[in-house]
PDB file of C-alpha atoms in Angstrom:
ATOM      1  CA  MET A 803      26.533  10.151  22.768  1.00 46.00           C
ATOM      2  CA  PRO A 804      24.584   8.155  20.153  1.00 63.00           C
ATOM      3  CA  ARG A 805      25.218   9.023  16.515  1.00 87.00           C
ATOM      4  CA  ILE A 806      21.490   9.093  15.818  1.00 95.00           C
ATOM      5  CA  PRO A 807      19.988  11.120  18.699  1.00 96.00           C
ATOM      6  CA  ALA A 808      17.128  12.562  16.639  1.00 97.00           C
ATOM      7  CA  THR A 809      16.071   9.145  15.353  1.00 97.00           C
ATOM      8  CA  LEU A 810      16.176   7.574  18.811  1.00 97.00           C
ATOM      9  CA  GLY A 811      14.410  10.458  20.540  1.00 97.00           C
ATOM     10  CA  TYR A 812      11.694  10.871  17.929  1.00 98.00           C
ATOM     11  CA  CYS A 813      10.953   7.160  17.618  1.00 97.00           C
ATOM     12  CA  ALA A 814      10.851   6.807  21.409  1.00 97.00           C
ATOM     13  CA  ALA A 815       8.262   9.598  21.514  1.00 97.00           C
ATOM     14  CA  LEU A 816       6.214   7.902  18.794  1.00 96.00           C
ATOM     15  CA  LEU A 817       6.283   4.602  20.673  1.00 96.00           C
ATOM     16  CA  LEU A 818       5.320   6.242  23.961  1.00 96.00           C
ATOM     17  CA  ILE A 819       2.431   8.225  22.483  1.00 95.00           C
ATOM     18  CA  GLY A 820       1.246   5.278  20.406  1.00 94.00           C
ATOM     19  CA  THR A 821       1.286   2.975  23.428  1.00 93.00           C
ATOM     20  CA  VAL A 822      -0.651   5.447  25.578  1.00 93.00           C
ATOM     21  CA  LEU A 823      -3.267   5.922  22.846  1.00 92.00           C
ATOM     22  CA  SER A 824      -3.634   2.167  22.430  1.00 90.00           C
ATOM     23  CA  PHE A 825      -4.834   1.913  26.042  1.00 91.00           C
ATOM     24  CA  ALA A 826      -7.241   4.858  25.749  1.00 89.00           C
ATOM     25  CA  SER A 827     -10.937   4.434  25.019  1.00 90.00           C
ATOM     26  CA  GLU A 828     -12.133   4.960  21.456  1.00 89.00           C
ATOM     27  CA  THR A 829     -13.798   8.222  22.467  1.00 92.00           C
ATOM     28  CA  SER A 830     -10.692   9.556  24.203  1.00 92.00           C
ATOM     29  CA  ARG A 831      -8.412   8.450  21.369  1.00 90.00           C
ATOM     30  CA  SER A 832     -10.591  10.157  18.754  1.00 90.00           C
ATOM     31  CA  ALA A 833     -10.663  13.356  20.810  1.00 92.00           C
ATOM     32  CA  VAL A 834      -6.871  13.389  21.177  1.00 92.00           C
ATOM     33  CA  LEU A 835      -6.291  12.693  17.482  1.00 92.00           C
ATOM     34  CA  PHE A 836      -8.703  15.451  16.501  1.00 91.00           C
ATOM     35  CA  HIS A 837      -6.892  17.865  18.813  1.00 92.00           C
ATOM     36  CA  LEU A 838      -3.525  16.930  17.241  1.00 93.00           C
ATOM     37  CA  SER A 839      -4.771  17.004  13.635  1.00 93.00           C
ATOM     38  CA  THR A 840      -3.769  19.533  10.997  1.00 94.00           C
ATOM     39  CA  ASN A 841      -7.268  19.666   9.553  1.00 91.00           C
ATOM     40  CA  LEU A 842      -8.661  22.937   8.247  1.00 92.00           C
ATOM     41  CA  HIS A 843     -10.837  23.429  11.321  1.00 92.00           C
ATOM     42  CA  ASN A 844      -7.818  23.466  13.622  1.00 93.00           C
ATOM     43  CA  LEU A 845      -5.576  25.489  11.318  1.00 93.00           C
ATOM     44  CA  LEU A 846      -8.204  28.149  10.598  1.00 92.00           C
ATOM     45  CA  ASN A 847      -8.830  28.484  14.330  1.00 91.00           C
ATOM     46  CA  GLY A 848      -5.182  29.312  14.931  1.00 91.00           C
ATOM     47  CA  ARG A 849      -4.070  25.951  16.308  1.00 92.00           C
ATOM     48  CA  LEU A 850      -0.766  26.095  14.468  1.00 94.00           C
ATOM     49  CA  ALA A 851       0.949  23.880  17.028  1.00 95.00           C
ATOM     50  CA  THR A 852      -0.799  20.999  15.253  1.00 95.00           C
ATOM     51  CA  LEU A 853       1.728  21.438  12.436  1.00 96.00           C
ATOM     52  CA  LEU A 854       4.193  19.799  14.827  1.00 95.00           C
ATOM     53  CA  SER A 855       1.958  17.701  17.066  1.00 94.00           C
ATOM     54  CA  SER A 856       0.419  15.853  14.111  1.00 96.00           C
ATOM     55  CA  ALA A 857       3.840  14.367  13.334  1.00 96.00           C
ATOM     56  CA  PHE A 858       4.024  12.643  16.721  1.00 96.00           C
ATOM     57  CA  VAL A 859       1.290  10.127  15.935  1.00 94.00           C
ATOM     58  CA  THR A 860       2.018   7.390  13.436  1.00 90.00           C
ATOM     59  CA  GLY A 861      -1.389   7.457  11.767  1.00 79.00           C
ATOM     60  CA  GLY A 862      -2.383   4.217  10.067  1.00 74.00           C
ATOM     61  CA  GLY A 863      -0.768   0.895  10.865  1.00 76.00           C
ATOM     62  CA  PRO A 864       0.333  -0.605  14.192  1.00 84.00           C
ATOM     63  CA  VAL A 865       2.879   1.522  16.012  1.00 89.00           C
ATOM     64  CA  TRP A 866       5.069  -1.500  16.807  1.00 90.00           C
ATOM     65  CA  LEU A 867       5.584  -2.042  13.069  1.00 90.00           C
ATOM     66  CA  THR A 868       5.569   1.524  11.746  1.00 92.00           C
ATOM     67  CA  VAL A 869       8.132   2.945  14.176  1.00 94.00           C
ATOM     68  CA  PRO A 870      10.939   0.387  13.639  1.00 94.00           C
ATOM     69  CA  VAL A 871      10.560   0.670   9.865  1.00 95.00           C
ATOM     70  CA  LEU A 872      10.582   4.468  10.037  1.00 96.00           C
ATOM     71  CA  ALA A 873      13.632   4.295  12.324  1.00 96.00           C
ATOM     72  CA  CYS A 874      15.595   2.524   9.575  1.00 96.00           C
ATOM     73  CA  LEU A 875      14.958   5.396   7.156  1.00 97.00           C
ATOM     74  CA  LEU A 876      15.706   8.114   9.702  1.00 97.00           C
ATOM     75  CA  ALA A 877      18.836   6.408  11.023  1.00 97.00           C
ATOM     76  CA  LEU A 878      20.303   6.047   7.536  1.00 96.00           C
ATOM     77  CA  ALA A 879      19.599   9.701   6.773  1.00 96.00           C
ATOM     78  CA  GLU A 880      20.949  10.950  10.107  1.00 96.00           C
ATOM     79  CA  LEU A 881      24.173   8.994   9.673  1.00 94.00           C
ATOM     80  CA  ARG A 882      24.609  10.272   6.131  1.00 93.00           C
ATOM     81  CA  PHE A 883      23.823  13.969   6.444  1.00 92.00           C
ATOM     82  CA  GLY A 884      23.551  14.738  10.139  1.00 92.00           C
ATOM     83  CA  THR A 885      21.033  15.416  12.873  1.00 94.00           C
ATOM     84  CA  ARG A 886      20.208  19.042  12.108  1.00 94.00           C
ATOM     85  CA  ARG A 887      19.582  18.359   8.450  1.00 95.00           C
ATOM     86  CA  LEU A 888      17.445  15.321   9.210  1.00 97.00           C
ATOM     87  CA  VAL A 889      15.248  17.310  11.598  1.00 98.00           C
ATOM     88  CA  ALA A 890      14.980  20.240   9.175  1.00 97.00           C
ATOM     89  CA  ILE A 891      14.109  18.043   6.200  1.00 98.00           C
ATOM     90  CA  PHE A 892      11.662  15.794   8.056  1.00 98.00           C
ATOM     91  CA  PHE A 893       9.687  18.596   9.659  1.00 98.00           C
ATOM     92  CA  GLY A 894      10.149  20.904   6.670  1.00 98.00           C
ATOM     93  CA  GLY A 895       8.593  18.248   4.465  1.00 97.00           C
ATOM     94  CA  HIS A 896       5.839  17.516   6.976  1.00 98.00           C
ATOM     95  CA  ILE A 897       4.901  21.153   7.544  1.00 98.00           C
ATOM     96  CA  GLY A 898       5.462  22.290   3.960  1.00 97.00           C
ATOM     97  CA  ALA A 899       3.348  19.546   2.400  1.00 97.00           C
ATOM     98  CA  THR A 900       0.662  19.981   5.064  1.00 97.00           C
ATOM     99  CA  LEU A 901       0.322  23.711   4.369  1.00 96.00           C
ATOM    100  CA  LEU A 902       0.271  23.217   0.606  1.00 96.00           C
ATOM    101  CA  VAL A 903      -2.415  20.545   0.923  1.00 95.00           C
ATOM    102  CA  ALA A 904      -4.392  22.751   3.315  1.00 94.00           C
ATOM    103  CA  GLY A 905      -4.283  25.549   0.754  1.00 94.00           C
ATOM    104  CA  GLY A 906      -5.631  23.210  -1.910  1.00 92.00           C
ATOM    105  CA  LEU A 907      -8.374  21.990   0.408  1.00 92.00           C
ATOM    106  CA  MET A 908      -9.422  25.556   1.207  1.00 92.00           C
ATOM    107  CA  VAL A 909      -9.821  26.331  -2.479  1.00 92.00           C
ATOM    108  CA  ALA A 910     -11.713  23.075  -3.096  1.00 90.00           C
ATOM    109  CA  VAL A 911     -14.096  23.670  -0.183  1.00 90.00           C
ATOM    110  CA  ASP A 912     -14.623  27.321  -1.117  1.00 89.00           C
ATOM    111  CA  ARG A 913     -15.561  26.399  -4.689  1.00 90.00           C
ATOM    112  CA  GLY A 914     -17.801  23.558  -3.636  1.00 87.00           C
ATOM    113  CA  TRP A 915     -15.691  20.815  -5.188  1.00 86.00           C
ATOM    114  CA  ILE A 916     -15.629  18.806  -1.959  1.00 87.00           C
ATOM    115  CA  SER A 917     -17.764  18.636   1.173  1.00 85.00           C
ATOM    116  CA  HIS A 918     -17.186  20.928   4.155  1.00 86.00           C
ATOM    117  CA  ALA A 919     -16.905  17.741   6.221  1.00 87.00           C
ATOM    118  CA  VAL A 920     -13.280  17.456   5.096  1.00 87.00           C
ATOM    119  CA  MET A 921     -12.459  20.405   7.345  1.00 89.00           C
ATOM    120  CA  ARG A 922     -12.817  18.249  10.465  1.00 88.00           C
ATOM    121  CA  VAL A 923     -11.220  14.959   9.410  1.00 86.00           C
ATOM    122  CA  GLN A 924      -8.383  13.442  11.442  1.00 85.00           C
ATOM    123  CA  ASP A 925      -5.079  14.316   9.793  1.00 88.00           C
ATOM    124  CA  VAL A 926      -2.029  12.972  11.586  1.00 92.00           C
ATOM    125  CA  GLY A 927       0.931  10.821  10.638  1.00 93.00           C
ATOM    126  CA  VAL A 928       4.597  10.567   9.742  1.00 95.00           C
ATOM    127  CA  SER A 929       4.328   9.849   6.021  1.00 94.00           C
ATOM    128  CA  TYR A 930       4.933  13.395   4.713  1.00 96.00           C
ATOM    129  CA  GLY A 931       8.133  13.725   6.718  1.00 97.00           C
ATOM    130  CA  ALA A 932       9.222  10.241   5.693  1.00 96.00           C
ATOM    131  CA  MET A 933       8.722  11.018   2.004  1.00 97.00           C
ATOM    132  CA  ALA A 934      10.779  14.206   2.326  1.00 98.00           C
ATOM    133  CA  VAL A 935      13.656  12.270   3.905  1.00 98.00           C
ATOM    134  CA  LEU A 936      13.412   9.595   1.227  1.00 97.00           C
ATOM    135  CA  GLY A 937      13.751  12.265  -1.444  1.00 97.00           C
ATOM    136  CA  ALA A 938      16.663  13.887   0.392  1.00 96.00           C
ATOM    137  CA  LEU A 939      18.620  10.626   0.338  1.00 96.00           C
ATOM    138  CA  THR A 940      19.243  11.409  -3.328  1.00 95.00           C
ATOM    139  CA  ALA A 941      22.089  13.621  -2.117  1.00 93.00           C
ATOM    140  CA  VAL A 942      24.153  10.721  -0.785  1.00 92.00           C
ATOM    141  CA  LEU A 943      23.810   8.482  -3.820  1.00 91.00           C
ATOM    142  CA  THR A 944      26.414   8.354  -6.561  1.00 87.00           C
ATOM    143  CA  ARG A 945      25.792  10.526  -9.610  1.00 85.00           C
ATOM    144  CA  ARG A 946      25.022   7.414 -11.572  1.00 86.00           C
ATOM    145  CA  TRP A 947      22.030   6.577  -9.364  1.00 88.00           C
ATOM    146  CA  ARG A 948      20.665  10.007  -8.426  1.00 91.00           C
ATOM    147  CA  TRP A 949      18.518  10.597 -11.484  1.00 92.00           C
ATOM    148  CA  ALA A 950      17.179   7.043 -11.482  1.00 93.00           C
ATOM    149  CA  TRP A 951      16.306   7.292  -7.774  1.00 94.00           C
ATOM    150  CA  ALA A 952      14.575  10.660  -8.124  1.00 95.00           C
ATOM    151  CA  ALA A 953      12.724   9.748 -11.322  1.00 95.00           C
ATOM    152  CA  SER A 954      11.568   6.409  -9.922  1.00 94.00           C
ATOM    153  CA  TRP A 955      10.103   7.932  -6.783  1.00 95.00           C
ATOM    154  CA  LEU A 956       8.431  10.744  -8.700  1.00 95.00           C
ATOM    155  CA  ALA A 957       6.871   8.151 -10.996  1.00 95.00           C
ATOM    156  CA  VAL A 958       5.624   6.058  -8.069  1.00 93.00           C
ATOM    157  CA  ALA A 959       4.276   9.151  -6.297  1.00 93.00           C
ATOM    158  CA  GLY A 960       2.548  10.251  -9.497  1.00 93.00           C
ATOM    159  CA  LEU A 961       1.027   6.791  -9.848  1.00 92.00           C
ATOM    160  CA  GLY A 962      -0.195   7.019  -6.264  1.00 90.00           C
ATOM    161  CA  VAL A 963      -1.956  10.302  -7.066  1.00 91.00           C
ATOM    162  CA  ALA A 964      -3.528   8.816 -10.200  1.00 91.00           C
ATOM    163  CA  LEU A 965      -4.776   5.712  -8.372  1.00 89.00           C
ATOM    164  CA  ASP A 966      -5.780   7.240  -5.049  1.00 84.00           C
ATOM    165  CA  ARG A 967      -6.940  10.708  -6.135  1.00 84.00           C
ATOM    166  CA  THR A 968      -6.843  12.129  -2.617  1.00 87.00           C
ATOM    167  CA  PHE A 969      -5.180  15.150  -1.104  1.00 89.00           C
ATOM    168  CA  THR A 970      -3.061  12.805   1.014  1.00 90.00           C
ATOM    169  CA  SER A 971      -1.466  11.283  -2.078  1.00 92.00           C
ATOM    170  CA  VAL A 972      -0.865  14.779  -3.446  1.00 94.00           C
ATOM    171  CA  GLY A 973       0.777  15.640  -0.131  1.00 95.00           C
ATOM    172  CA  HIS A 974       3.118  12.681  -0.498  1.00 96.00           C
ATOM    173  CA  LEU A 975       4.168  13.927  -3.932  1.00 96.00           C
ATOM    174  CA  LEU A 976       4.737  17.441  -2.578  1.00 97.00           C
ATOM    175  CA  ALA A 977       6.752  16.152   0.396  1.00 97.00           C
ATOM    176  CA  LEU A 978       8.891  14.062  -1.939  1.00 97.00           C
ATOM    177  CA  ALA A 979       9.517  17.157  -4.061  1.00 97.00           C
ATOM    178  CA  ILE A 980      10.581  19.088  -0.951  1.00 98.00           C
ATOM    179  CA  GLY A 981      13.041  16.318  -0.161  1.00 97.00           C
ATOM    180  CA  LEU A 982      14.447  16.348  -3.687  1.00 97.00           C
ATOM    181  CA  VAL A 983      14.937  20.118  -3.522  1.00 97.00           C
ATOM    182  CA  SER A 984      16.710  19.645  -0.180  1.00 96.00           C
ATOM    183  CA  ALA A 985      18.991  17.071  -1.799  1.00 95.00           C
ATOM    184  CA  THR A 986      19.868  19.523  -4.562  1.00 93.00           C
ATOM    185  CA  VAL A 987      20.732  22.193  -1.995  1.00 93.00           C
ATOM    186  CA  MET A 988      22.897  19.784   0.011  1.00 92.00           C
ATOM    187  CA  CYS A 989      24.785  18.680  -3.098  1.00 89.00           C
ATOM    188  CA  THR A 990      25.343  22.301  -4.109  1.00 87.00           C
ATOM    189  CA  LEU A 991      26.699  23.260  -0.689  1.00 84.00           C
ATOM    190  CA  ALA A 992      28.747  20.095  -0.148  1.00 77.00           C
ATOM    191  CA  GLY A 993      32.422  20.824   0.432  1.00 70.00           C
ATOM    192  CA  ARG A 994      31.884  24.219   2.020  1.00 73.00           C
ATOM    193  CA  PRO A 995      32.834  24.682   5.694  1.00 66.00           C
ATOM    194  CA  GLY A 996      30.326  22.914   7.914  1.00 64.00           C
ATOM    195  CA  GLN A 997      28.466  21.438   4.937  1.00 68.00           C
ATOM    196  CA  TRP A 998      29.435  17.763   4.902  1.00 73.00           C
ATOM    197  CA  LEU A 999      27.802  14.759   3.303  1.00 80.00           C
ATOM    198  CA  ASP A1000      28.764  11.148   3.858  1.00 83.00           C
ATOM    199  CA  LYS A1001      28.926   9.794   0.309  1.00 82.00           C
ATOM    200  CA  ARG A1002      30.954   6.721   1.047  1.00 86.00           C
ATOM    201  CA  PRO A1003      29.784   3.535  -0.706  1.00 86.00           C
ATOM    202  CA  PHE A1004      26.910   1.873   1.089  1.00 89.00           C
ATOM    203  CA  THR A1005      27.846  -1.018   3.362  1.00 89.00           C
ATOM    204  CA  HIS A1006      25.675  -4.112   3.735  1.00 92.00           C
ATOM    205  CA  PRO A1007      23.927  -2.632   6.816  1.00 92.00           C
ATOM    206  CA  ASP A1008      23.330   0.589   4.862  1.00 91.00           C
ATOM    207  CA  ARG A1009      21.760  -1.388   2.032  1.00 93.00           C
ATOM    208  CA  ALA A1010      19.532  -3.237   4.473  1.00 95.00           C
ATOM    209  CA  LEU A1011      18.332   0.061   5.939  1.00 94.00           C
ATOM    210  CA  LEU A1012      17.796   1.440   2.441  1.00 92.00           C
ATOM    211  CA  ALA A1013      15.773  -1.614   1.387  1.00 94.00           C
ATOM    212  CA  ILE A1014      13.475  -1.197   4.387  1.00 94.00           C
ATOM    213  CA  ALA A1015      13.180   2.533   3.629  1.00 92.00           C
ATOM    214  CA  ILE A1016      12.171   1.732   0.051  1.00 93.00           C
ATOM    215  CA  GLY A1017       9.459  -0.584   1.352  1.00 92.00           C
ATOM    216  CA  LEU A1018       8.168   2.161   3.637  1.00 90.00           C
ATOM    217  CA  GLY A1019       8.132   4.690   0.812  1.00 92.00           C
ATOM    218  CA  ALA A1020       6.288   2.389  -1.577  1.00 90.00           C
ATOM    219  CA  THR A1021       3.714   1.589   1.102  1.00 88.00           C
ATOM    220  CA  CYS A1022       3.107   5.285   1.826  1.00 86.00           C
ATOM    221  CA  LEU A1023       2.723   6.165  -1.839  1.00 86.00           C
ATOM    222  CA  LEU A1024       0.640   3.262  -3.100  1.00 80.00           C
ATOM    223  CA  LEU A1025      -1.345   2.226  -0.026  1.00 74.00           C
ATOM    224  CA  ALA A1026      -2.115   5.647   1.460  1.00 64.00           C
TER     225      ALA A1026
END
């Protein structure tokens, strides 16, 4: 059995769906993406399955580039704190940030701060889940680097919000915060039965994966 089943399975699904969509007509692709989106129109009409389905489309960027880069982040996390935790943190960050952003959008639309058109925009992608996992990696760093890692990413995410001023950038900040909270919980529970963390020093391959993950995170936060 592979040591990274969640990473391999999820990335294979992303590649398959992305490839199929690339061969679809523009009209068909737009219809599918709208159906999968976690926009307010879908959520308010009870299409809660979109909270999961929206994470199976890469969003912006070519799938052949996005998926391998994302795989580096997910593989490192899965090797360091396990499959179940990776899945919980990735989808917890994706769903949690999506719902928090949706709540903010509802208030903004209700008070007339933004147009009702925002209720039907396409809203899919892997970036919220990726940011949550990036934050959760704090748990496997040495004490010496944890605060610097967390503070640096919070600063970059805050800068992204200041520059971009969109609900997507706010969602990235919220997803990162969810990941950091997850890291705190994992560190607190570490050492108890069934609660393991691989905190061994990073090898050269680990550092390569981490460097690629950092590039992905910076791209999500500053070029959203």
